[in-house]
Amino acid sequence: MPSVVISGSGLWKPTHSISNEELVVAYNAYAEQFNQQHLKAIEEGERKPKPLSSAEFIEKASGIKSRYVYVKEGVLDINRMRPNIPERADDELSDQAEMAIHAAKDALKVANKTPEDIDVVIVACAYTQRSYPALAIEVQGALGIKGFAFDMLVACSAATFALHRAYEMIAAGTAKAVLVINPELTSPQVNYCDRDSHFIFGDVATAMVVESSDTVNSEHVFEIMSTKAVTQYSNNIRSNFGYVSRANDVDP
């Protein structure tokens, strides 16, 4: 009986990166400005002062020395503290789809596949830049792939869940080849004003082609030996941002 394999993988990294040292210089300047602007409220106990940070603290807390970012402009501006990403028109390729396509093309090349060989596209990541139309269908259309596509949002486990779904489709015979893409555009969500979390996430896109071993046409493959999924609810990492926020009258 044929096995299910990963026959190609792709990786795309942004051209911009931010080191711990750069991040700390900007954050500390912001924190000092914040503390000065709210000095009276801080002295009266109405506000808490912003603590300062260091590159050593970040590396000890996370092991991270640097992170890639899709757009660097704005992140280190103490009067902005978020990326300055220009809005694209509805008829333009979205930022996240563009990231996904870069990684997807690399995976297809390694797997020696054409868009005609793929019949399912799964885009799985922590969050997509819009709720609909599905990012996966945008990518599918841009690549010229027939069949169907869908998004999966499973936070940090998005890539493994998508791989699991692809495995099941190949094993069941409902798909001949699945293109799994994980475009993580996380920097717009990062709170660069928070010492304890501003260093954690970066931006990247990965992709893989999953297919049956009897259709492989590439030199190097990885057999998927087994799969198992387990979930458990937790509030340890949470994002409350969503369309309901405007009805809650809150800034999440």
GROMACS .gro file of C-alpha atoms in nm:
model
  252
    1MET     CA    1   0.000   0.000   0.000
    2PRO     CA    2   0.145   0.343  -0.092
    3SER     CA    3   0.256   0.568   0.193
    4VAL     CA    4   0.189   0.940   0.237
    5VAL     CA    5   0.496   1.159   0.192
    6ILE     CA    6   0.619   1.516   0.191
    7SER     CA    7   0.781   1.550  -0.151
    8GLY     CA    8   0.878   1.916  -0.146
    9SER     CA    9   0.917   2.210   0.089
   10GLY     CA   10   0.961   2.582   0.052
   11LEU     CA   11   1.071   2.871   0.272
   12TRP     CA   12   1.037   3.246   0.224
   13LYS     CA   13   1.190   3.503   0.460
   14PRO     CA   14   1.141   3.880   0.448
   15THR     CA   15   1.438   4.093   0.355
   16HIS     CA   16   1.403   4.297   0.676
   17SER     CA   17   1.506   4.188   1.024
   18ILE     CA   18   1.521   4.349   1.368
   19SER     CA   19   1.788   4.255   1.621
   20ASN     CA   20   1.732   4.250   1.995
   21GLU     CA   21   1.957   4.553   2.026
   22GLU     CA   22   1.750   4.756   1.776
   23LEU     CA   23   1.427   4.650   1.942
   24VAL     CA   24   1.552   4.745   2.287
   25VAL     CA   25   1.676   5.090   2.183
   26ALA     CA   26   1.334   5.174   2.039
   27TYR     CA   27   1.136   5.018   2.325
   28ASN     CA   28   1.342   5.183   2.600
   29ALA     CA   29   1.310   5.522   2.430
   30TYR     CA   30   0.934   5.469   2.407
   31ALA     CA   31   0.916   5.358   2.772
   32GLU     CA   32   1.112   5.661   2.894
   33GLN     CA   33   0.891   5.893   2.688
   34PHE     CA   34   0.577   5.721   2.824
   35ASN     CA   35   0.698   5.746   3.184
   36GLN     CA   36   0.781   6.115   3.142
   37GLN     CA   37   0.447   6.194   2.976
   38HIS     CA   38   0.255   6.019   3.255
   39LEU     CA   39   0.486   6.111   3.542
   40LYS     CA   40   0.215   6.263   3.760
   41ALA     CA   41  -0.023   5.969   3.717
   42ILE     CA   42   0.261   5.728   3.789
   43GLU     CA   43   0.361   5.916   4.106
   44GLU     CA   44  -0.003   5.912   4.222
   45GLY     CA   45  -0.033   5.540   4.156
   46GLU     CA   46  -0.289   5.579   3.878
   47ARG     CA   47  -0.057   5.430   3.614
   48LYS     CA   48   0.225   5.180   3.624
   49PRO     CA   49   0.559   5.289   3.477
   50LYS     CA   50   0.691   5.109   3.172
   51PRO     CA   51   0.990   4.891   3.273
   52LEU     CA   52   1.306   4.908   3.067
   53SER     CA   53   1.443   4.609   2.877
   54SER     CA   54   1.776   4.474   2.753
   55ALA     CA   55   1.897   4.249   2.474
   56GLU     CA   56   2.024   4.007   2.739
   57PHE     CA   57   1.679   3.989   2.902
   58ILE     CA   58   1.515   3.906   2.567
   59GLU     CA   59   1.764   3.632   2.480
   60LYS     CA   60   1.741   3.477   2.828
   61ALA     CA   61   1.359   3.488   2.823
   62SER     CA   62   1.316   3.353   2.470
   63GLY     CA   63   1.642   3.243   2.313
   64ILE     CA   64   1.574   3.491   2.032
   65LYS     CA   65   1.850   3.720   1.901
   66SER     CA   66   1.677   3.859   1.593
   67ARG     CA   67   1.350   3.824   1.400
   68TYR     CA   68   1.242   3.874   1.040
   69VAL     CA   69   0.969   4.130   0.975
   70TYR     CA   70   0.762   4.185   0.662
   71VAL     CA   71   0.789   4.564   0.697
   72LYS     CA   72   1.044   4.720   0.931
   73GLU     CA   73   0.939   5.083   0.887
   74GLY     CA   74   0.734   5.206   1.182
   75VAL     CA   75   0.827   4.929   1.426
   76LEU     CA   76   1.119   5.126   1.573
   77ASP     CA   77   0.944   5.464   1.561
   78ILE     CA   78   0.867   5.547   1.924
   79ASN     CA   79   0.569   5.757   1.815
   80ARG     CA   80   0.419   5.466   1.618
   81MET     CA   81   0.551   5.128   1.746
   82ARG     CA   82   0.389   4.916   1.474
   83PRO     CA   83   0.472   4.833   1.111
   84ASN     CA   84   0.372   5.085   0.845
   85ILE     CA   85   0.214   4.854   0.587
   86PRO     CA   86   0.039   5.038   0.301
   87GLU     CA   87  -0.316   4.923   0.233
   88ARG     CA   88  -0.361   4.738  -0.096
   89ALA     CA   89  -0.661   4.767  -0.325
   90ASP     CA   90  -0.913   4.483  -0.333
   91ASP     CA   91  -0.798   4.383  -0.683
   92GLU     CA   92  -0.433   4.361  -0.575
   93LEU     CA   93  -0.267   4.053  -0.432
   94SER     CA   94  -0.283   4.068  -0.052
   95ASP     CA   95   0.037   4.087   0.153
   96GLN     CA   96  -0.011   3.745   0.310
   97ALA     CA   97  -0.101   3.580  -0.021
   98GLU     CA   98   0.218   3.721  -0.171
   99MET     CA   99   0.421   3.567   0.111
  100ALA     CA  100   0.241   3.235   0.065
  101ILE     CA  101   0.304   3.225  -0.309
  102HIS     CA  102   0.679   3.274  -0.266
  103ALA     CA  103   0.702   2.966  -0.039
  104ALA     CA  104   0.454   2.767  -0.249
  105LYS     CA  105   0.653   2.810  -0.569
  106ASP     CA  106   0.968   2.685  -0.395
  107ALA     CA  107   0.785   2.376  -0.264
  108LEU     CA  108   0.637   2.299  -0.607
  109LYS     CA  109   0.981   2.327  -0.767
  110VAL     CA  110   1.141   2.092  -0.515
  111ALA     CA  111   0.855   1.842  -0.554
  112ASN     CA  112   0.883   1.873  -0.934
  113LYS     CA  113   0.515   1.956  -0.956
  114THR     CA  114   0.314   2.202  -1.163
  115PRO     CA  115  -0.007   2.376  -1.052
  116GLU     CA  116  -0.195   2.120  -1.262
  117ASP     CA  117  -0.068   1.843  -1.033
  118ILE     CA  118  -0.222   2.000  -0.720
  119ASP     CA  119  -0.591   1.968  -0.638
  120VAL     CA  120  -0.608   2.107  -0.282
  121VAL     CA  121  -0.453   2.415  -0.123
  122ILE     CA  122  -0.455   2.463   0.256
  123VAL     CA  123  -0.338   2.793   0.401
  124ALA     CA  124  -0.284   2.745   0.774
  125CYS     CA  125  -0.152   3.008   1.014
  126ALA     CA  126  -0.216   3.185   1.342
  127TYR     CA  127  -0.440   3.441   1.175
  128THR     CA  128  -0.517   3.573   0.830
  129GLN     CA  129  -0.526   3.941   0.744
  130ARG     CA  130  -0.895   3.915   0.656
  131SER     CA  131  -1.178   3.675   0.730
  132TYR     CA  132  -1.300   3.634   0.371
  133PRO     CA  133  -1.258   3.569   0.083
  134ALA     CA  134  -1.036   3.284   0.199
  135LEU     CA  135  -0.666   3.356   0.162
  136ALA     CA  136  -0.617   3.001   0.034
  137ILE     CA  137  -0.858   3.059  -0.254
  138GLU     CA  138  -0.675   3.380  -0.343
  139VAL     CA  139  -0.347   3.186  -0.351
  140GLN     CA  140  -0.510   2.903  -0.547
  141GLY     CA  141  -0.630   3.145  -0.812
  142ALA     CA  142  -0.296   3.327  -0.835
  143LEU     CA  143  -0.112   2.997  -0.886
  144GLY     CA  144  -0.366   2.865  -1.138
  145ILE     CA  145  -0.456   2.558  -0.933
  146LYS     CA  146  -0.790   2.386  -0.990
  147GLY     CA  147  -0.980   2.191  -0.727
  148PHE     CA  148  -1.049   2.358  -0.393
  149ALA     CA  149  -0.881   2.555  -0.114
  150PHE     CA  150  -0.951   2.660   0.242
  151ASP     CA  151  -0.797   2.844   0.539
  152MET     CA  152  -0.717   2.689   0.877
  153LEU     CA  153  -0.655   2.901   1.188
  154VAL     CA  154  -0.514   2.689   1.470
  155ALA     CA  155  -0.271   2.934   1.633
  156CYS     CA  156   0.079   2.792   1.684
  157SER     CA  157  -0.031   2.443   1.573
  158ALA     CA  158  -0.166   2.557   1.236
  159ALA     CA  159   0.111   2.393   1.033
  160THR     CA  160   0.081   2.056   1.206
  161PHE     CA  161  -0.300   2.054   1.180
  162ALA     CA  162  -0.283   2.133   0.809
  163LEU     CA  163  -0.029   1.856   0.755
  164HIS     CA  164  -0.264   1.620   0.941
  165ARG     CA  165  -0.558   1.716   0.715
  166ALA     CA  166  -0.344   1.676   0.403
  167TYR     CA  167  -0.229   1.333   0.520
  168GLU     CA  168  -0.588   1.221   0.575
  169MET     CA  169  -0.699   1.336   0.229
  170ILE     CA  170  -0.416   1.155   0.056
  171ALA     CA  171  -0.467   0.841   0.265
  172ALA     CA  172  -0.842   0.844   0.193
  173GLY     CA  173  -0.786   0.897  -0.177
  174THR     CA  174  -0.991   1.218  -0.188
  175ALA     CA  175  -0.690   1.416  -0.313
  176LYS     CA  176  -0.388   1.328  -0.523
  177ALA     CA  177  -0.160   1.611  -0.407
  178VAL     CA  178  -0.208   1.879  -0.141
  179LEU     CA  179  -0.018   2.207  -0.119
  180VAL     CA  180   0.009   2.316   0.246
  181ILE     CA  181   0.120   2.676   0.305
  182ASN     CA  182   0.191   2.853   0.634
  183PRO     CA  183   0.229   3.230   0.582
  184GLU     CA  184   0.280   3.376   0.929
  185LEU     CA  185   0.237   3.753   0.914
  186THR     CA  186   0.247   3.820   1.288
  187SER     CA  187   0.431   4.151   1.325
  188PRO     CA  188   0.116   4.365   1.277
  189GLN     CA  189  -0.037   4.193   1.582
  190VAL     CA  190   0.267   4.226   1.810
  191ASN     CA  191   0.241   4.486   2.087
  192TYR     CA  192   0.579   4.656   2.055
  193CYS     CA  193   0.491   4.869   2.358
  194ASP     CA  194   0.491   4.570   2.594
  195ARG     CA  195   0.829   4.466   2.737
  196ASP     CA  196   0.720   4.108   2.809
  197SER     CA  197   0.595   4.019   2.461
  198HIS     CA  198   0.726   4.265   2.201
  199PHE     CA  199   1.014   4.037   2.103
  200ILE     CA  200   0.837   3.703   2.056
  201PHE     CA  201   0.708   3.685   1.699
  202GLY     CA  202   0.843   3.746   1.349
  203ASP     CA  203   0.723   3.690   0.991
  204VAL     CA  204   0.788   3.395   0.758
  205ALA     CA  205   0.618   3.164   0.510
  206THR     CA  206   0.671   2.791   0.463
  207ALA     CA  207   0.509   2.539   0.231
  208MET     CA  208   0.506   2.169   0.155
  209VAL     CA  209   0.365   1.930  -0.101
  210VAL     CA  210   0.198   1.620   0.040
  211GLU     CA  211   0.119   1.327  -0.190
  212SER     CA  212   0.116   0.950  -0.224
  213SER     CA  213   0.449   0.772  -0.262
  214ASP     CA  214   0.335   0.621  -0.591
  215THR     CA  215   0.309   0.963  -0.758
  216VAL     CA  216   0.639   1.107  -0.635
  217ASN     CA  217   0.866   1.266  -0.894
  218SER     CA  218   1.130   1.423  -0.671
  219GLU     CA  219   1.465   1.306  -0.534
  220HIS     CA  220   1.409   1.352  -0.162
  221VAL     CA  221   1.090   1.260   0.022
  222PHE     CA  222   0.989   1.229   0.385
  223GLU     CA  223   0.742   0.958   0.474
  224ILE     CA  224   0.477   1.053   0.728
  225MET     CA  225   0.498   0.760   0.969
  226SER     CA  226   0.191   0.837   1.179
  227THR     CA  227  -0.034   1.117   1.299
  228LYS     CA  228  -0.208   1.206   1.623
  229ALA     CA  229  -0.386   1.526   1.724
  230VAL     CA  230  -0.468   1.635   2.079
  231THR     CA  231  -0.604   1.972   2.191
  232GLN     CA  232  -0.655   2.129   2.532
  233TYR     CA  233  -0.809   2.470   2.598
  234SER     CA  234  -0.589   2.738   2.753
  235ASN     CA  235  -0.599   3.115   2.806
  236ASN     CA  236  -0.220   3.146   2.837
  237ILE     CA  237  -0.186   3.292   2.487
  238ARG     CA  238  -0.492   3.479   2.364
  239SER     CA  239  -0.590   3.737   2.103
  240ASN     CA  240  -0.924   3.910   2.161
  241PHE     CA  241  -0.909   4.115   1.845
  242GLY     CA  242  -1.194   4.047   1.604
  243TYR     CA  243  -1.500   4.197   1.444
  244VAL     CA  244  -1.691   4.184   1.774
  245SER     CA  245  -1.442   4.432   1.924
  246ARG     CA  246  -1.615   4.725   1.755
  247ALA     CA  247  -1.943   4.620   1.919
  248ASN     CA  248  -1.776   4.578   2.260
  249ASP     CA  249  -1.649   4.939   2.241
  250VAL     CA  250  -1.303   4.826   2.352
  251ASP     CA  251  -0.949   4.844   2.219
  252PRO     CA  252  -0.813   4.489   2.255
   0.00000   0.00000   0.00000
